[in-house]
Structure formats: structure tokens, C-alpha cells
Tab-separated table of N, CA and C in Angstrom:
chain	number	residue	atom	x	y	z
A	1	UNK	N	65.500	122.767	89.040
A	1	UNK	CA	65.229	121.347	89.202
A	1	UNK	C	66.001	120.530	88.169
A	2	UNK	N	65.587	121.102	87.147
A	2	UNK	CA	66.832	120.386	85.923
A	2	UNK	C	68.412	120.338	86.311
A	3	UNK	N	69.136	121.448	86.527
A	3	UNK	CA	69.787	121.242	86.807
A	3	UNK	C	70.399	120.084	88.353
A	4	UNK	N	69.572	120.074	89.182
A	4	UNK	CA	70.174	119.601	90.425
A	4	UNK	C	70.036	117.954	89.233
A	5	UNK	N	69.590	117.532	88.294
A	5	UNK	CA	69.279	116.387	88.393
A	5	UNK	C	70.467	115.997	87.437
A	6	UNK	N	70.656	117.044	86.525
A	6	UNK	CA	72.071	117.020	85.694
A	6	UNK	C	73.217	116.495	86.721
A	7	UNK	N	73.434	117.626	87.495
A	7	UNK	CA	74.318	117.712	88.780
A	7	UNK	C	74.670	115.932	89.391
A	8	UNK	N	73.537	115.293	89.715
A	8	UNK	CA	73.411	114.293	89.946
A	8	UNK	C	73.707	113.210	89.338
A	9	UNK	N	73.406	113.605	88.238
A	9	UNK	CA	74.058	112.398	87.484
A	9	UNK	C	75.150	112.126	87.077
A	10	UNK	N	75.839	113.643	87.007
A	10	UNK	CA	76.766	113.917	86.300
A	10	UNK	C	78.202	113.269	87.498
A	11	UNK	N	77.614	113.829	88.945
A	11	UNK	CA	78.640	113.588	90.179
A	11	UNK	C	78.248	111.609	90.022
A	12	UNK	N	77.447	111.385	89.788
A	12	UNK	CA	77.544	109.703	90.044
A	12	UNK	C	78.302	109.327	88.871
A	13	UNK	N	78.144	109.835	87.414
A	13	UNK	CA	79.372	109.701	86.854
A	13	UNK	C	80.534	109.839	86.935
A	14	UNK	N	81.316	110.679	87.431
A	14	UNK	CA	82.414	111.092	87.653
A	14	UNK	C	82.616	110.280	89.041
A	15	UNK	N	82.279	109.670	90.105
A	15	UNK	CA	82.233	109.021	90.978
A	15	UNK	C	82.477	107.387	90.367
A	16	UNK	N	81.620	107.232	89.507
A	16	UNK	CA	82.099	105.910	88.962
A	16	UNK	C	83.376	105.622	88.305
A	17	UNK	N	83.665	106.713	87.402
A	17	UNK	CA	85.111	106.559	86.582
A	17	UNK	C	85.675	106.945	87.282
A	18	UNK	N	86.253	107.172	88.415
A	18	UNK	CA	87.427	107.509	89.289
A	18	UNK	C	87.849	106.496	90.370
A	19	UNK	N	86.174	105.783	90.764
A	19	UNK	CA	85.996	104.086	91.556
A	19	UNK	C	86.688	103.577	90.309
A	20	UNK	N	86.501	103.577	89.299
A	20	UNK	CA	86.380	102.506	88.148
A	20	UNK	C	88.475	102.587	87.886
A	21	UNK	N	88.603	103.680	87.571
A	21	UNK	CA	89.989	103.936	87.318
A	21	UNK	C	91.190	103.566	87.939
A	22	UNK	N	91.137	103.934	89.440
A	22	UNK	CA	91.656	103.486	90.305
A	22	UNK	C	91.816	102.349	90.562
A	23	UNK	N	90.564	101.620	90.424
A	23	UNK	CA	90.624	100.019	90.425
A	23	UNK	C	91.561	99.259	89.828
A	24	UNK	N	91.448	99.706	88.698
A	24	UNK	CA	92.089	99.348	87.538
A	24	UNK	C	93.730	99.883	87.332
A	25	UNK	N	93.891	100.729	87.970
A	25	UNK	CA	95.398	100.949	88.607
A	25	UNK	C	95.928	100.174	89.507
A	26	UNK	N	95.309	99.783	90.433
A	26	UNK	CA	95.621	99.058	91.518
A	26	UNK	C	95.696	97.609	90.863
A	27	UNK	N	95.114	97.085	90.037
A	27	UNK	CA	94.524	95.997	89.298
A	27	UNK	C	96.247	95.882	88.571
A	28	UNK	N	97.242	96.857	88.183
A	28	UNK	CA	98.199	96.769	87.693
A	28	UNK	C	99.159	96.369	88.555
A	29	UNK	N	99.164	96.853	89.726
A	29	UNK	CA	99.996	96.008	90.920
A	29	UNK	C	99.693	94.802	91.642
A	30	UNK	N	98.673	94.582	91.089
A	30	UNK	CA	97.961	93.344	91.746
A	30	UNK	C	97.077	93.482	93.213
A	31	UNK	N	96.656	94.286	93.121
A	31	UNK	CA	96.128	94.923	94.224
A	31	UNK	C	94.386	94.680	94.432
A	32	UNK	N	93.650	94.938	93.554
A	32	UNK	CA	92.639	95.183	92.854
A	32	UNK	C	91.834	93.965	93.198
A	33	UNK	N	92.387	92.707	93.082
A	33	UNK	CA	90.955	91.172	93.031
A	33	UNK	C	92.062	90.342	93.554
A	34	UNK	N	90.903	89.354	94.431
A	34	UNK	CA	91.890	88.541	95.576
A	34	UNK	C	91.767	88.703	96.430
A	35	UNK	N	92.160	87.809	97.364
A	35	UNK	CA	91.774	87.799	99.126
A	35	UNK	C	92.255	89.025	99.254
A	36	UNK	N	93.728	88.996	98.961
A	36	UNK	CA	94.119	90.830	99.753
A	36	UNK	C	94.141	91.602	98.818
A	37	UNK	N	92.922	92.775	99.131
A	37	UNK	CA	92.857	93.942	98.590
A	37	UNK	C	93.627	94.765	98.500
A	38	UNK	N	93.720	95.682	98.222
A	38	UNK	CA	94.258	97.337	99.007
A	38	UNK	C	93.891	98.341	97.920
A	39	UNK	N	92.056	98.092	97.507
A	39	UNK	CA	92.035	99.104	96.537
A	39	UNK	C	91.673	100.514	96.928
A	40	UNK	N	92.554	101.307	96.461
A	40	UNK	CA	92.712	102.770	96.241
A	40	UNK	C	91.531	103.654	96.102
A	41	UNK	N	90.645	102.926	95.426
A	41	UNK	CA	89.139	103.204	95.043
A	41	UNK	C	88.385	103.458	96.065
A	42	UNK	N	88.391	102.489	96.944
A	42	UNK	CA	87.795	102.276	98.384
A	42	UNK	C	88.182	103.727	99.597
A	43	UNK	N	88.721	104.356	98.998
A	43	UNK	CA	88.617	106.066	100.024
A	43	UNK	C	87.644	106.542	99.144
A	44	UNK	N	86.432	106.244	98.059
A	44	UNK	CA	85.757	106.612	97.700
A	44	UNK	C	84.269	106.538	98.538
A	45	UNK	N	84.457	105.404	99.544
A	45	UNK	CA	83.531	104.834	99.984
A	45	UNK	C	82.629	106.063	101.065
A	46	UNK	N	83.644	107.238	101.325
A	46	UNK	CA	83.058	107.993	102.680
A	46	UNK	C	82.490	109.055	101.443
A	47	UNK	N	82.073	109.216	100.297
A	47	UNK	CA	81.318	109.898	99.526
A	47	UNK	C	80.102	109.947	100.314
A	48	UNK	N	79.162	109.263	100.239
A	48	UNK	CA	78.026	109.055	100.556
A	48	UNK	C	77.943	109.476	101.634
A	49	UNK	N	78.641	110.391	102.582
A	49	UNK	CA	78.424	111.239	103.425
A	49	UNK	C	78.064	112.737	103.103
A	50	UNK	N	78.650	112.936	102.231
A	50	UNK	CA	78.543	114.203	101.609
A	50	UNK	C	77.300	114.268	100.615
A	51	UNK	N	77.224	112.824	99.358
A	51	UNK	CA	75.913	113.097	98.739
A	51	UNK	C	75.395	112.135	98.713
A	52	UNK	N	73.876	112.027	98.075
A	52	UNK	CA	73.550	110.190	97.831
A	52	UNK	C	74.064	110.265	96.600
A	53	UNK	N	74.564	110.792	95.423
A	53	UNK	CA	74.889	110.709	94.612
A	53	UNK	C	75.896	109.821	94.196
A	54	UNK	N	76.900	109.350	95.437
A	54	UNK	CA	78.099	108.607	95.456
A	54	UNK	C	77.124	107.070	95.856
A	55	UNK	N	75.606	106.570	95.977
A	55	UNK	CA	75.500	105.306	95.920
A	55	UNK	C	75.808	105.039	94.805
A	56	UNK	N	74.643	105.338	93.704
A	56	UNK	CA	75.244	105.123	92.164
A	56	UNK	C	76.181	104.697	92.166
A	57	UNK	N	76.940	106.238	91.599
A	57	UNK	CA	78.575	106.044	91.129
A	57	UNK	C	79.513	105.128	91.916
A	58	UNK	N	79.607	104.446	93.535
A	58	UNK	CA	80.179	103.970	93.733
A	58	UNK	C	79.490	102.309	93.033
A	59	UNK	N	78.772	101.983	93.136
A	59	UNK	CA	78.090	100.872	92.820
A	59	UNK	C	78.489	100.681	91.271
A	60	UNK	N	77.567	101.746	90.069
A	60	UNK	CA	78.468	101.000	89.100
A	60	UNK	C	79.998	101.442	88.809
A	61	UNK	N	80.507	101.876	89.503
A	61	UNK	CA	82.220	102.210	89.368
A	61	UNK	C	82.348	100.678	89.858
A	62	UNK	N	81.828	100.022	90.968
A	62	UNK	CA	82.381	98.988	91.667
A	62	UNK	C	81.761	97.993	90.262
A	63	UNK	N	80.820	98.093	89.933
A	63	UNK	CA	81.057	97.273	88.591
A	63	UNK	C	81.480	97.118	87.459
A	64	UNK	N	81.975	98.475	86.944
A	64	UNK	CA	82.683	98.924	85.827
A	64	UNK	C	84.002	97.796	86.255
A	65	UNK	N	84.744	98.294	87.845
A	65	UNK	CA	85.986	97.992	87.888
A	65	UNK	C	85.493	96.717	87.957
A	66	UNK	N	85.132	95.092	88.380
A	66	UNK	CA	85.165	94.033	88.509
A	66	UNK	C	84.607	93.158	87.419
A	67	UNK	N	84.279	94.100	86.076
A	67	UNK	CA	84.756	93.727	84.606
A	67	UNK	C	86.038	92.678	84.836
A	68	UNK	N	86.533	94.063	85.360
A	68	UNK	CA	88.559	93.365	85.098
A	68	UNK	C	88.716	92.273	85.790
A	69	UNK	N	87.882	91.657	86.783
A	69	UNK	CA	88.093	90.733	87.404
A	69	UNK	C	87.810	89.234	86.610
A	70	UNK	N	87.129	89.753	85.395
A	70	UNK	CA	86.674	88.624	84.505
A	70	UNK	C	85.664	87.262	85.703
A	71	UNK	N	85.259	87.887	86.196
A	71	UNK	CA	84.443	86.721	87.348
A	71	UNK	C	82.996	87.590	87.562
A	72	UNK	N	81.935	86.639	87.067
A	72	UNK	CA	80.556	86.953	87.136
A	72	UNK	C	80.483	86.828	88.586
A	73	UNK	N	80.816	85.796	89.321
A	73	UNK	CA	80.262	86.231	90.756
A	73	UNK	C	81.314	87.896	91.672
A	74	UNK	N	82.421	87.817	91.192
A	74	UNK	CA	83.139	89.399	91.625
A	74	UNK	C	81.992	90.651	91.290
A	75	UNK	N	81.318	90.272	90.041
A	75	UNK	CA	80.730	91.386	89.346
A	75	UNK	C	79.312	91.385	90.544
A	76	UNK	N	78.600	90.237	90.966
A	76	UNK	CA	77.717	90.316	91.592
A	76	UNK	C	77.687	90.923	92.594
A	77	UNK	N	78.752	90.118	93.307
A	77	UNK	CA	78.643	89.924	95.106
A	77	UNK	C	79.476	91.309	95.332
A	78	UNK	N	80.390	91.616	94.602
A	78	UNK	CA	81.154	92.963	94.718
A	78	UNK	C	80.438	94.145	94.642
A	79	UNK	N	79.398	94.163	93.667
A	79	UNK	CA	78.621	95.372	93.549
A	79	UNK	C	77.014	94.951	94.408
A	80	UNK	N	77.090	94.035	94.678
A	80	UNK	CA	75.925	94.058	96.165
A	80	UNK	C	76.158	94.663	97.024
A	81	UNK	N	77.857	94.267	97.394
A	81	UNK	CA	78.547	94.686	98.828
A	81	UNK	C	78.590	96.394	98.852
A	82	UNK	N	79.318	96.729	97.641
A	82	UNK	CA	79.461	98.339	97.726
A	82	UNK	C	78.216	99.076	97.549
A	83	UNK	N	77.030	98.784	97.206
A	83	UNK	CA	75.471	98.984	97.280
A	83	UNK	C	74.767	99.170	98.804
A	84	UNK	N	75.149	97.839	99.142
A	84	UNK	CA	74.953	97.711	100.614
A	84	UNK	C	75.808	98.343	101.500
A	85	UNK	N	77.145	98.819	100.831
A	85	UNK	CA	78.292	99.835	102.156
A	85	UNK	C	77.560	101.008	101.981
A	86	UNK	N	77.228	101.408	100.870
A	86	UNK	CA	76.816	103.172	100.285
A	86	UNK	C	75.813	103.401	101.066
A	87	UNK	N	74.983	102.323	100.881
A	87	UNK	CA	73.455	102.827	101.650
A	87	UNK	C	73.438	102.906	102.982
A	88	UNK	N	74.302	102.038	103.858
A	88	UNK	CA	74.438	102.400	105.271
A	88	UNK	C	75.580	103.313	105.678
A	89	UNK	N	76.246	103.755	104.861
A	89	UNK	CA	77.481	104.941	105.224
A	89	UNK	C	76.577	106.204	104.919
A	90	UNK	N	75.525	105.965	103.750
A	90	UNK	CA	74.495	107.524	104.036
A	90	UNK	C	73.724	107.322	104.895
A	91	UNK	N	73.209	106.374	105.301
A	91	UNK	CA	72.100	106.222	106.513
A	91	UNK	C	72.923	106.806	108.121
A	92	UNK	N	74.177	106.415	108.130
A	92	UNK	CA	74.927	106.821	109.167
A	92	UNK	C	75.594	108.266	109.056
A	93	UNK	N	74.935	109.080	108.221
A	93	UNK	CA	75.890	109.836	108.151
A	93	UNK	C	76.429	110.872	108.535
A	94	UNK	N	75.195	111.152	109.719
A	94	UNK	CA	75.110	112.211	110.462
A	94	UNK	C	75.716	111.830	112.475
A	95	UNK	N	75.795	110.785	112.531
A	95	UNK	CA	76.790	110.480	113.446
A	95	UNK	C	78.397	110.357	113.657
A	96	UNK	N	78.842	111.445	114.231
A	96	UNK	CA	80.186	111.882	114.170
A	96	UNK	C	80.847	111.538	115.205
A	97	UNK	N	82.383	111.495	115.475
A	97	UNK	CA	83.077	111.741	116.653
A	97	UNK	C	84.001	112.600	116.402
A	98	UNK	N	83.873	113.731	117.131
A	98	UNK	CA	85.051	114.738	117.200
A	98	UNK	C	84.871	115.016	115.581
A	99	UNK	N	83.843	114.821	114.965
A	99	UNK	CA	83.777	115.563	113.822
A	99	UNK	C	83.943	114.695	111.991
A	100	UNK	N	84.274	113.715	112.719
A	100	UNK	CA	84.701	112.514	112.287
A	100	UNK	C	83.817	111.652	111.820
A	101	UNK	N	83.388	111.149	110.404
A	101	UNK	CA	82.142	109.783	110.421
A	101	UNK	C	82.936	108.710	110.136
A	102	UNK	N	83.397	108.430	111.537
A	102	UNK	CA	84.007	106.969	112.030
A	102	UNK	C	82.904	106.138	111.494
A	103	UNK	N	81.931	106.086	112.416
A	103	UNK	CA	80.846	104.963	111.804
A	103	UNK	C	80.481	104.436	110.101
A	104	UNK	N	80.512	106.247	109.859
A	104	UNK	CA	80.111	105.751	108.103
A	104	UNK	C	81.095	105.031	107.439
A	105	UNK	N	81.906	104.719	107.607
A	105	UNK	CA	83.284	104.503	106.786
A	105	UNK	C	83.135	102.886	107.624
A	106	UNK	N	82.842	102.766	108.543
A	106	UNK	CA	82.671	100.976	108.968
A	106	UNK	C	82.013	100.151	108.256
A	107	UNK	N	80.718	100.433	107.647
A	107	UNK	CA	80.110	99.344	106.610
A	107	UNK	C	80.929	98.767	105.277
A	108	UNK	N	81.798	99.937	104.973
A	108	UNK	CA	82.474	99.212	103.839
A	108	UNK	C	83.571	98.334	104.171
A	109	UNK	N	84.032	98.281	105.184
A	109	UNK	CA	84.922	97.380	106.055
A	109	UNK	C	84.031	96.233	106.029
A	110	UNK	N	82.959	96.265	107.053
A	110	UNK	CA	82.132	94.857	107.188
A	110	UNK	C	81.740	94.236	106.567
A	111	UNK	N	80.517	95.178	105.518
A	111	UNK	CA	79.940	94.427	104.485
A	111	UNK	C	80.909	93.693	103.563
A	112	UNK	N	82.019	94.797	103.070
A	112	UNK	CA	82.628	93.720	102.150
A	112	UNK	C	83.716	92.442	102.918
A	113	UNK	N	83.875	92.190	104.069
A	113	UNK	CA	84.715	91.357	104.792
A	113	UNK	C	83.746	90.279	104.843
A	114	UNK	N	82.399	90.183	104.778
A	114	UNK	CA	81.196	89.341	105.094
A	114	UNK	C	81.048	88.652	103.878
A	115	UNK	N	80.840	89.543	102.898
A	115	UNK	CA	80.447	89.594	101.865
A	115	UNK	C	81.430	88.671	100.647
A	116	UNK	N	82.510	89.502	100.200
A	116	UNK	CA	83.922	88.938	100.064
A	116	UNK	C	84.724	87.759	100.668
A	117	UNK	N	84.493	88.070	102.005
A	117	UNK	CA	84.755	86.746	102.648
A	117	UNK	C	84.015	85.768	102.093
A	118	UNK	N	83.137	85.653	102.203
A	118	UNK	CA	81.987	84.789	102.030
A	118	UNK	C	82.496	83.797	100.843
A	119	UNK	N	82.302	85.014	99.813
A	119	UNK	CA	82.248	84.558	98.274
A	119	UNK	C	84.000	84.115	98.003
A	120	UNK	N	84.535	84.287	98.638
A	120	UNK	CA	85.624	83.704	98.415
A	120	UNK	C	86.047	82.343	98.787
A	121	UNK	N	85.724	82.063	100.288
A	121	UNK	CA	85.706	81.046	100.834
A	121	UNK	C	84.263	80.147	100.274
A	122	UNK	N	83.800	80.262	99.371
A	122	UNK	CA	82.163	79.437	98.621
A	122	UNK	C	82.862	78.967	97.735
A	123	UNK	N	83.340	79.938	97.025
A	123	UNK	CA	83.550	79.921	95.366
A	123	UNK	C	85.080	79.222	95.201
A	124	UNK	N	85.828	79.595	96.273
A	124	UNK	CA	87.264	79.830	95.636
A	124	UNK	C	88.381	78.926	96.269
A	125	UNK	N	87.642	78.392	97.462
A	125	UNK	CA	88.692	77.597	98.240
A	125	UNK	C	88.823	76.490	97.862
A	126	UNK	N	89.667	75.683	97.978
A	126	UNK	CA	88.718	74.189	97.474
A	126	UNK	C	88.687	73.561	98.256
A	127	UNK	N	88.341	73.698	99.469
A	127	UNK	CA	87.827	72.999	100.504
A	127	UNK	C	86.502	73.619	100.666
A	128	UNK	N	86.097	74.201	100.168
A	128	UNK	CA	84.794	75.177	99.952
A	128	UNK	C	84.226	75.982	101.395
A	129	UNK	N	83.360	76.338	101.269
A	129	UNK	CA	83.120	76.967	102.536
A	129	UNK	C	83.216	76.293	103.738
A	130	UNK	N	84.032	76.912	104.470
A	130	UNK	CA	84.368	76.176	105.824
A	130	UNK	C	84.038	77.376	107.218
A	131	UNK	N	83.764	77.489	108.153
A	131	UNK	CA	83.764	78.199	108.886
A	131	UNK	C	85.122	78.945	108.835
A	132	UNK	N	86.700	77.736	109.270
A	132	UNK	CA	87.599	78.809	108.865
A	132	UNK	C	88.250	79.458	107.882
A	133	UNK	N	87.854	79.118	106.337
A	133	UNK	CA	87.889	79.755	105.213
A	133	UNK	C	87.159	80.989	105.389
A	134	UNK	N	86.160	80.778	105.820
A	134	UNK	CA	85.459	82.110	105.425
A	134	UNK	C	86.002	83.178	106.900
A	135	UNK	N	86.328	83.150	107.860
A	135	UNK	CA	87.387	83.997	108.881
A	135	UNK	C	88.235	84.184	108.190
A	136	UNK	N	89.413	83.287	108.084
A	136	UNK	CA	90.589	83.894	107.112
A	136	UNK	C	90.378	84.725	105.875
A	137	UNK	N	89.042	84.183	105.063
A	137	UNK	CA	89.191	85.335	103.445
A	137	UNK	C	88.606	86.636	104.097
A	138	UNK	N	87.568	86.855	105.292
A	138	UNK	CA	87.055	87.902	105.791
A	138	UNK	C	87.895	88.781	106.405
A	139	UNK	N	88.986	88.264	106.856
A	139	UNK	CA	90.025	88.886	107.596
A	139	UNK	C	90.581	89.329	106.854
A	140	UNK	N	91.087	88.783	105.645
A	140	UNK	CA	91.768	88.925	104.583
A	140	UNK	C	91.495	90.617	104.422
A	141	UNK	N	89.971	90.507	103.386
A	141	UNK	CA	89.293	91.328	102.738
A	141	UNK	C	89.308	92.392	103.682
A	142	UNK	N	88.668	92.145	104.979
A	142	UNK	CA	88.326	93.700	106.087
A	142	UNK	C	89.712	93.912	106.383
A	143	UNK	N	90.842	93.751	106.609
A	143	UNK	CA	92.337	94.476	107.139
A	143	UNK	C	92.325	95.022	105.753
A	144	UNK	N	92.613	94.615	104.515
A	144	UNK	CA	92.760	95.777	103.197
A	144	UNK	C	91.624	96.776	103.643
A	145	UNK	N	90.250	96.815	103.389
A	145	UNK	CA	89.312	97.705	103.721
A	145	UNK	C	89.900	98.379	104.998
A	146	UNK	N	90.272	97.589	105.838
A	146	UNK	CA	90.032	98.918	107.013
A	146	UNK	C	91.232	99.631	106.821
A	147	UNK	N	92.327	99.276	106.262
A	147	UNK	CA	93.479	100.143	105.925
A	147	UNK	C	93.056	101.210	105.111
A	148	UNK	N	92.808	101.022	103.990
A	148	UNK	CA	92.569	101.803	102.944
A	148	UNK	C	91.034	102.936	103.519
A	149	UNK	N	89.984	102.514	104.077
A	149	UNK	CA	88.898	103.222	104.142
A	149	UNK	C	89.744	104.052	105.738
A	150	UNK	N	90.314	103.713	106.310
A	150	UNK	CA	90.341	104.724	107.634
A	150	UNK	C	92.032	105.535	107.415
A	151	UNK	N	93.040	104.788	107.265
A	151	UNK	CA	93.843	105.413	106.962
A	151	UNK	C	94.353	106.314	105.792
A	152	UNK	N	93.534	106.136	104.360
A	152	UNK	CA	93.404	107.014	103.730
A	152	UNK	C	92.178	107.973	103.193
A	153	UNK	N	90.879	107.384	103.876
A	153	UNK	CA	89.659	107.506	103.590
A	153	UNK	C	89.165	108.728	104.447
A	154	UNK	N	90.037	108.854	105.946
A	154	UNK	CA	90.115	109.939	106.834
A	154	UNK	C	90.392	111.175	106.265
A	155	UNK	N	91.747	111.030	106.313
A	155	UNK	CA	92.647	112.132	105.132
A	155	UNK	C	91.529	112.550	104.024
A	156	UNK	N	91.123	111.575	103.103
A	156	UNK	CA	90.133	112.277	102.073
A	156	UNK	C	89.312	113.163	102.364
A	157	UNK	N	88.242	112.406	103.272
A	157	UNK	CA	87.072	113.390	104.001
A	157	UNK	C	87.245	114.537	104.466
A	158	UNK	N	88.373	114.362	105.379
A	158	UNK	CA	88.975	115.908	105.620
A	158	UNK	C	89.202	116.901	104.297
A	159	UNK	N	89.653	116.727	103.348
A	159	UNK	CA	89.920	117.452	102.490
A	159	UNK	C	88.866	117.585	101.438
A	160	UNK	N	88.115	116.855	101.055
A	160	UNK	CA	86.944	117.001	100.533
A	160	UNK	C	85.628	117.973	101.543
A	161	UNK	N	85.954	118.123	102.711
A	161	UNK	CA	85.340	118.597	103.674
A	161	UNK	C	85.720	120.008	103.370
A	162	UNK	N	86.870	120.468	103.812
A	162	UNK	CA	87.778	121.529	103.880
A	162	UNK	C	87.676	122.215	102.336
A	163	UNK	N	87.829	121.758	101.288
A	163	UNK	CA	87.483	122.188	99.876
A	163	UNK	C	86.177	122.505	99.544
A	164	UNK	N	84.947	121.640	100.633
A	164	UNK	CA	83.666	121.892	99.814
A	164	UNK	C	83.242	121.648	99.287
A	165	UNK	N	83.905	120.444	98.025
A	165	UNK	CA	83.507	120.030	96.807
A	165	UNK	C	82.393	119.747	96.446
A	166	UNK	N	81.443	119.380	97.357
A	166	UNK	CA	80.279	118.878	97.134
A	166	UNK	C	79.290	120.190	97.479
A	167	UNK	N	79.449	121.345	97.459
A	167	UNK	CA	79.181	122.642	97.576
A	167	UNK	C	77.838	122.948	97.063
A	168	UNK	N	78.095	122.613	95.440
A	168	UNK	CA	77.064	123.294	94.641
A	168	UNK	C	75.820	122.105	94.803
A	169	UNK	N	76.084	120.671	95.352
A	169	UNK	CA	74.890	119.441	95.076
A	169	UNK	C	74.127	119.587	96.037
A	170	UNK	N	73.612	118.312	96.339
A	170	UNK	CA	72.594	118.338	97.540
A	170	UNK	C	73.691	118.756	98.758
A	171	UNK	N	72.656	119.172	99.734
A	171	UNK	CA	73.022	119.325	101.052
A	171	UNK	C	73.567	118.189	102.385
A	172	UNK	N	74.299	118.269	103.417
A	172	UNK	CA	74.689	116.847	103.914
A	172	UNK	C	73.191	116.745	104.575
């Protein structure tokens, strides 16, 4: 019992500094904060298929990294959103296609396109929230997400699948 709880904490750590790291790489190309995303971090998001251990760690990784954003509402609404992707990508996580958790990997697309959108087009436009501010920053935000979570987030799962990694933790 001790151990599974070590285990646990230890994978939501290492889940956070690798969300957190990446960010912050991407954050060097300019990638990282802003209508258009394309963070690298975000193939982290199909974790939470494999354990709950990746809500945590993705959540405060997603807040570790939006430090760098120097913006109290990034720090909020950013780590609501990836809170709220984690918990419905494990709630979904047992619905597959062809083997595939297409579905799980969709909340982090939506939520943060809703979410992000949102807070961008509130906070950031200066025409302030407009119906089409908040389409355009949502569009914005979900095409980075859906790039990054399906076209490299696929690839991950597969190989995190195929390796096992999550072997010794909880069970799917």
C-alpha cells in the first residue's frame, strides 16, 4: 500500500516536470502562451488513460508551466482547463476505436478551445468579448490542440502502450 502511494506521487511528479519542461521549451520558440499554441506538453494530455495519476501531474505541470506566462488569469483558467481535460479523458477512457482513445484525447481540444478561447477574447482583445473574438481565439487555441493532441499525442499512446510504462502503477 505504501508503495502504490509513493508510485503515485512520484508518476504525478515526473508528469508535472516533463508538462512543465516542455512548456517551457516551446515557450523558447514562442510557442507556449498566445492565441496560437503548439505546446509539445499537450501529447501529455492522453496520460490519464493509462493512470489517474497524470490528473495531478498534468494540472500542476500546467501550472508550474504558466508561471512563465507571468499572467494570473493563464495560471487560473489554464490549470482549470487541463483539470477539467484530465478528468474527462479518464472518465472516457475506456472507449476506443480500433483500439484507439480518440474520444479521450477530445476534451483537451475542447475544453481548452472554450476555455482559452474564452479567456482570451475577455481578457485580451480590446474589443473585449465579442461572440466573434471568442470563435476566432477558440479556433485559434483548438487547431494548436488538435494538432499537437492527435497528431502527436496518437504516436505517443501507441508507444507508451507498446512499452508498458505504466506497468508497475495502477491498472487501466
Amino acid at each position: 500500500m505504501k508503495n502504490s502511494k509513493i508510485n503515485y506521487i512520484v508518476t504525478s511528479a515526473l508528469i508535472a516536470a516533463i508538462y512543465a519542461g516542455l512548456t517551457y521549451l516551446c515557450g523558447v520558440f514562442g510557442l507556449a502562451y498566445g492565441p496560437i499554441q503548439l505546446r509539445l506538453s499537450e501529447v501529455l494530455t492522453v496520460l490519464p488513460v493509462f493512470t489517474s495519476a497524470a490528473i495531478p501531474g498534468l494540472t500542476i505541470g500546467c501550472l508550474i508551466a504558466n508561471l512563465g506566462s507571468f499572467n494570473a488569469l493563464d495560471m487560473i483558467f489554464g490549470t482549470a482547463a487541463t483539470l477539467i481535460a484530465a478528468l474527462l479523458c479518464r472518465a472516457l477512457r475506456n472507449i476506443k476505436f480500433k483500439g484507439l482513445p480518440l474520444l479521450s484525447i477530445l476534451p483537451a481540444v475542447v475544453v481548452n478551445a472554450v476555455v482559452i478561447g474564452f479567456e482570451i477574447s475577455w481578457f485580451f482583445l480590446p474589443e473585449g468579448l465579442t461572440l466573434w473574438g471568442f470563435l476566432v481565439s477558440g479556433a485559434e487555441v483548438g487547431l494548436g490542440e488538435l494538432i499537437v493532441c492527435y497528431a502527436f499525442g496518437i504516436p505517443f499512446y501507441l508507444a507508451v502502450e507498446k512499452h508498458n510504462i505504466f506497468s508497475l502503477g495502477e491498472k487501466k
